[in-house]
């Protein structure tokens, strides 16, 4: 069973995967559906990393999965060749494909949490593939796993495997998944957006471990991501995909520095745009919103936000940044009253807001609106846009049906959405269009302040860019104030004139963006800023060298924090 | 054939045919049935050769009443009762279940424990006790079964609403300041329809069988009113005497249950298709 051709004689640079004119289509009961991958060809050599990059729907994950001889339900490989070590994966029997997966090609998914069985230890799951395939005995597999844990810089590698998936952090779990994929010594590793769900500071570490793993074992890899700067750190070649077709293929440096196709140029330009500050200072004398020393927690657990103060004036865009668990989304919930504060005060237009939603007046509710991260779940799938956008108009202003309709059309027009959309439901819109509907609904209430909770993070890069431009335009036209909750520091630099940096429920730095994001930094701000991937291939090496010192400084600063 | 813009499957058509026939029978019973349900038309135990007994379509029952007429009147009673009971139990179950899920806290705890209390007793025995004490008039029968049945609807709707209430569009409505009734009716109910429709079909069949069981035990529909369950009870011994009489009401119960389920399946298939992946 362990006999796999070519395994014994691994020669670096030898061609291992040959993909030629690959075509993947959806087939439904009612005939052929859309083409997901169209005429894609590439070669992968041992020790080489190929980056697949594109927006959602570009077909990058579909290509990644075909190398395992797998397609999602309803999708079929309808054309082309997929040669793995000279054998066509399309011609393989079911048993041959099973033998391929694991020892031949291994897959690392975006969500490690969903890919581990919560009722087995990590060790059991890492050892399963090599033992099942008869490559190693259980004892050898265990030793091998500990070795991999050590290579991936996981804490306490000897005992790490005894833990269950919920007992380790997200970044550790992602690395454990790499160990699981590597356990059977595959020829090709397929990484499918493995760092997308991680915080920036964790992403740096995980990315560094992945790169080390690939380099030390000389494994070929396909690295799928939507972030050009991430792929630049790890890939030798990059293929840019769009709508299932190849846009451009080249070495990483060539794609980053001299992209030839217009689409790639736009991607590169947009990604690199995050370096200019917005430094206008809002004019409003009185703050619209003043959060003063607010503390809140869920039930009786530890404080989720602790003594936080933030001020928003008319025309301001205040960004609240921090990693997951920093309490930034909780702050939004406290401001809108979903989670009543325990201490401190929130002043809105000079008046203290009641802590709980139920005690606030209709007018107080109207003046603060929110836009959500996931437009899919923020819009009721059973309502038309007329109902979704029209309801606040009717609810707050008590207008007649004809007036509501006129106002909805006006808002659709402001969002650059066609008027005919008024009868559509969210399911018939794209992600970017849905987010525009979310903005229109917020505007329908004619608020003073809009809280934007990670509004672009579920969208593709270029679509998110459009949304940010729209928000900026609306601010200029209507004098809105935004409280912008995000983990994307590139966005912050461009759109926010003020910023509040949160760490574990506390505010560590705050003020004008141009001052907070310039030396002398708070050590945590410096760590965050340095962790944002940059568009050059030597970025990761540079970051790793200075990193230990910054982390030590953060630890030291944290001790000094009150409480 | 298409209905409301959707293609109708063969099974759904069969189911609809069964339901339509039953509905026509139920509504038009006094005009369709050749005799009244209580009218004795002949001597069931007489000798056909000597007594010149009139033998209608399905024969006579044990008291000499026309079986076919009773079956038609039985449809009226059984279907009408189950439908009313299921509607009431859904109204109670959905409103309480959604309220518990949206308000949470002590409201949820109180309602849930009350339902636990009702569920902890075997339904049939519970109904038995209430009907013995309060009598077997139709309003009592309807209320009792509807309340007992609503506990199951409560469980389902609470679970459905719990998931939906956590979604952001429900949060948006609450933050907007909408009242409980709006949240339940506009934000949660439309998105919980698919499983609720399936449950309605099932519950209808169960209510139907439950009445049949109660009638069979003598606590349901009282004579001389005909309903399919009590007909099975009344005629069950006749099967020993080489009579097919109990098979007709039993078959009618089975046929309608299956018919309803065919249609429910079809409606569910439509519902899951039109949504897409959003």
PDB file of C-alpha atoms in Angstrom, chain A residues 148-274:
ATOM      1  CA  UNK A 148       6.056  18.146  13.247  1.00  0.00           C
ATOM      2  CA  UNK A 149       4.585  19.955  16.252  1.00  0.00           C
ATOM      3  CA  UNK A 150       8.103  21.062  17.136  1.00  0.00           C
ATOM      4  CA  UNK A 151       8.854  22.186  13.578  1.00  0.00           C
ATOM      5  CA  UNK A 152       5.608  24.177  13.553  1.00  0.00           C
ATOM      6  CA  UNK A 153       6.665  25.862  16.811  1.00  0.00           C
ATOM      7  CA  UNK A 154       3.646  24.668  18.760  1.00  0.00           C
ATOM      8  CA  UNK A 155       3.889  24.997  22.563  1.00  0.00           C
ATOM      9  CA  UNK A 156       4.949  21.867  24.523  1.00  0.00           C
ATOM     10  CA  UNK A 157       5.262  19.681  21.409  1.00  0.00           C
ATOM     11  CA  UNK A 158       5.594  16.488  23.500  1.00  0.00           C
ATOM     12  CA  UNK A 159       2.205  16.862  25.126  1.00  0.00           C
ATOM     13  CA  UNK A 160       0.449  19.124  22.618  1.00  0.00           C
ATOM     14  CA  UNK A 161      -1.185  16.131  20.926  1.00  0.00           C
ATOM     15  CA  UNK A 162      -3.011  15.107  24.093  1.00  0.00           C
ATOM     16  CA  UNK A 163      -5.238  18.136  23.849  1.00  0.00           C
ATOM     17  CA  UNK A 164      -8.637  18.333  22.229  1.00  0.00           C
ATOM     18  CA  UNK A 165      -9.303  20.843  19.430  1.00  0.00           C
ATOM     19  CA  UNK A 166     -11.216  23.261  21.674  1.00  0.00           C
ATOM     20  CA  UNK A 167      -8.289  23.433  24.101  1.00  0.00           C
ATOM     21  CA  UNK A 168      -5.942  25.198  21.700  1.00  0.00           C
ATOM     22  CA  UNK A 169      -6.127  28.619  20.035  1.00  0.00           C
ATOM     23  CA  UNK A 170      -7.186  29.246  16.458  1.00  0.00           C
ATOM     24  CA  UNK A 171      -3.662  29.802  15.203  1.00  0.00           C
ATOM     25  CA  UNK A 172      -2.421  26.650  16.948  1.00  0.00           C
ATOM     26  CA  UNK A 173      -5.269  24.635  15.493  1.00  0.00           C
ATOM     27  CA  UNK A 174      -4.438  25.867  12.012  1.00  0.00           C
ATOM     28  CA  UNK A 175      -0.851  24.705  12.530  1.00  0.00           C
ATOM     29  CA  UNK A 176      -2.072  21.386  13.951  1.00  0.00           C
ATOM     30  CA  UNK A 177      -3.989  20.975  10.719  1.00  0.00           C
ATOM     31  CA  UNK A 178      -0.803  21.541   8.752  1.00  0.00           C
ATOM     32  CA  UNK A 179       0.784  18.817  10.900  1.00  0.00           C
ATOM     33  CA  UNK A 180      -2.133  16.527  10.079  1.00  0.00           C
ATOM     34  CA  UNK A 181      -1.727  17.189   6.365  1.00  0.00           C
ATOM     35  CA  UNK A 182       2.060  16.726   6.564  1.00  0.00           C
ATOM     36  CA  UNK A 183       1.889  13.536   8.628  1.00  0.00           C
ATOM     37  CA  UNK A 184       1.737  11.212   5.651  1.00  0.00           C
ATOM     38  CA  UNK A 185       4.552  13.071   3.881  1.00  0.00           C
ATOM     39  CA  UNK A 186       2.488  14.222   0.910  1.00  0.00           C
ATOM     40  CA  UNK A 187       4.030  15.317  -2.363  1.00  0.00           C
ATOM     41  CA  UNK A 188       1.685  18.268  -2.633  1.00  0.00           C
ATOM     42  CA  UNK A 189       0.096  20.393   0.089  1.00  0.00           C
ATOM     43  CA  UNK A 190      -2.997  22.367  -0.824  1.00  0.00           C
ATOM     44  CA  UNK A 191      -3.527  25.384   1.451  1.00  0.00           C
ATOM     45  CA  UNK A 192      -7.006  26.839   1.057  1.00  0.00           C
ATOM     46  CA  UNK A 193      -7.092  30.316   2.659  1.00  0.00           C
ATOM     47  CA  UNK A 194      -5.454  28.920   5.819  1.00  0.00           C
ATOM     48  CA  UNK A 195      -4.828  32.277   7.479  1.00  0.00           C
ATOM     49  CA  UNK A 196      -7.913  34.209   6.370  1.00  0.00           C
ATOM     50  CA  UNK A 197      -9.823  33.560   9.602  1.00  0.00           C
ATOM     51  CA  UNK A 198      -6.876  34.474  11.827  1.00  0.00           C
ATOM     52  CA  UNK A 199      -5.901  37.759  13.412  1.00  0.00           C
ATOM     53  CA  UNK A 200      -3.078  39.666  11.725  1.00  0.00           C
ATOM     54  CA  UNK A 201      -0.565  39.047  14.494  1.00  0.00           C
ATOM     55  CA  UNK A 202      -1.375  35.320  14.490  1.00  0.00           C
ATOM     56  CA  UNK A 203      -1.312  35.250  10.703  1.00  0.00           C
ATOM     57  CA  UNK A 204       2.333  36.314  10.674  1.00  0.00           C
ATOM     58  CA  UNK A 205       3.326  33.443  12.944  1.00  0.00           C
ATOM     59  CA  UNK A 206       1.278  30.813  11.154  1.00  0.00           C
ATOM     60  CA  UNK A 207       2.525  32.007   7.786  1.00  0.00           C
ATOM     61  CA  UNK A 208       6.121  31.781   8.990  1.00  0.00           C
ATOM     62  CA  UNK A 209       5.610  28.209  10.261  1.00  0.00           C
ATOM     63  CA  UNK A 210       3.983  27.151   7.000  1.00  0.00           C
ATOM     64  CA  UNK A 211       6.841  28.557   4.988  1.00  0.00           C
ATOM     65  CA  UNK A 212       9.393  26.835   7.183  1.00  0.00           C
ATOM     66  CA  UNK A 213       7.533  23.541   6.871  1.00  0.00           C
ATOM     67  CA  UNK A 214       7.364  23.730   3.082  1.00  0.00           C
ATOM     68  CA  UNK A 215      10.998  24.711   2.732  1.00  0.00           C
ATOM     69  CA  UNK A 216      12.376  22.098   5.109  1.00  0.00           C
ATOM     70  CA  UNK A 217      10.491  19.229   3.535  1.00  0.00           C
ATOM     71  CA  UNK A 218      10.790  20.448  -0.038  1.00  0.00           C
ATOM     72  CA  UNK A 219       7.099  19.788  -0.542  1.00  0.00           C
ATOM     73  CA  UNK A 220       5.284  21.279  -3.458  1.00  0.00           C
ATOM     74  CA  UNK A 221       2.353  23.424  -2.466  1.00  0.00           C
ATOM     75  CA  UNK A 222      -0.652  25.203  -3.883  1.00  0.00           C
ATOM     76  CA  UNK A 223      -1.488  28.252  -1.780  1.00  0.00           C
ATOM     77  CA  UNK A 224      -4.977  29.646  -2.280  1.00  0.00           C
ATOM     78  CA  UNK A 225      -5.799  33.126  -0.980  1.00  0.00           C
ATOM     79  CA  UNK A 226      -7.499  36.368  -1.872  1.00  0.00           C
ATOM     80  CA  UNK A 227      -4.700  38.456  -0.358  1.00  0.00           C
ATOM     81  CA  UNK A 228      -1.863  39.271  -2.736  1.00  0.00           C
ATOM     82  CA  UNK A 229       0.419  40.387   0.078  1.00  0.00           C
ATOM     83  CA  UNK A 230       0.070  37.050   1.879  1.00  0.00           C
ATOM     84  CA  UNK A 231       0.750  34.965  -1.177  1.00  0.00           C
ATOM     85  CA  UNK A 232       3.764  37.113  -1.998  1.00  0.00           C
ATOM     86  CA  UNK A 233       5.502  35.874   1.156  1.00  0.00           C
ATOM     87  CA  UNK A 234       5.228  32.215   0.343  1.00  0.00           C
ATOM     88  CA  UNK A 235       4.738  31.571  -3.372  1.00  0.00           C
ATOM     89  CA  UNK A 236       7.295  31.255  -6.147  1.00  0.00           C
ATOM     90  CA  UNK A 237       4.720  31.645  -8.877  1.00  0.00           C
ATOM     91  CA  UNK A 238       1.335  33.321  -8.762  1.00  0.00           C
ATOM     92  CA  UNK A 239      -1.676  32.618 -10.925  1.00  0.00           C
ATOM     93  CA  UNK A 240      -4.386  35.287 -10.930  1.00  0.00           C
ATOM     94  CA  UNK A 241      -7.850  33.905 -11.601  1.00  0.00           C
ATOM     95  CA  UNK A 242     -11.144  35.571 -12.341  1.00  0.00           C
ATOM     96  CA  UNK A 243     -14.509  33.971 -13.086  1.00  0.00           C
ATOM     97  CA  UNK A 244     -12.796  30.594 -13.501  1.00  0.00           C
ATOM     98  CA  UNK A 245     -10.350  31.800 -16.128  1.00  0.00           C
ATOM     99  CA  UNK A 246      -6.659  32.497 -15.818  1.00  0.00           C
ATOM    100  CA  UNK A 247      -5.902  36.215 -15.967  1.00  0.00           C
ATOM    101  CA  UNK A 248      -2.180  36.202 -15.476  1.00  0.00           C
ATOM    102  CA  UNK A 249       0.592  33.808 -14.511  1.00  0.00           C
ATOM    103  CA  UNK A 250       4.084  34.757 -13.483  1.00  0.00           C
ATOM    104  CA  UNK A 251       6.707  34.768 -10.777  1.00  0.00           C
ATOM    105  CA  UNK A 252       5.697  36.470  -7.540  1.00  0.00           C
ATOM    106  CA  UNK A 253       7.999  39.417  -8.100  1.00  0.00           C
ATOM    107  CA  UNK A 254       6.749  39.971 -11.614  1.00  0.00           C
ATOM    108  CA  UNK A 255       3.079  39.936 -10.547  1.00  0.00           C
ATOM    109  CA  UNK A 256       3.715  42.316  -7.657  1.00  0.00           C
ATOM    110  CA  UNK A 257       6.018  44.730  -9.403  1.00  0.00           C
ATOM    111  CA  UNK A 258       4.967  44.715 -13.017  1.00  0.00           C
ATOM    112  CA  UNK A 259       1.536  43.188 -13.425  1.00  0.00           C
ATOM    113  CA  UNK A 260       0.647  43.019 -17.109  1.00  0.00           C
ATOM    114  CA  UNK A 261      -3.113  42.581 -17.060  1.00  0.00           C
ATOM    115  CA  UNK A 262      -5.418  45.440 -16.141  1.00  0.00           C
ATOM    116  CA  UNK A 263      -7.258  43.344 -13.506  1.00  0.00           C
ATOM    117  CA  UNK A 264      -4.047  42.397 -11.727  1.00  0.00           C
ATOM    118  CA  UNK A 265      -2.907  46.010 -11.848  1.00  0.00           C
ATOM    119  CA  UNK A 266      -6.116  47.059 -10.108  1.00  0.00           C
ATOM    120  CA  UNK A 267      -5.682  44.392  -7.438  1.00  0.00           C
ATOM    121  CA  UNK A 268      -2.105  45.428  -6.794  1.00  0.00           C
ATOM    122  CA  UNK A 269      -2.874  49.138  -6.799  1.00  0.00           C
ATOM    123  CA  UNK A 270      -5.796  48.780  -4.407  1.00  0.00           C
ATOM    124  CA  UNK A 271      -3.873  46.560  -2.040  1.00  0.00           C
ATOM    125  CA  UNK A 272      -0.940  48.956  -1.956  1.00  0.00           C
ATOM    126  CA  UNK A 273      -3.145  51.995  -1.413  1.00  0.00           C
ATOM    127  CA  UNK A 274      -3.199  51.829   2.360  1.00  0.00           C
TER     128      UNK A 274
END
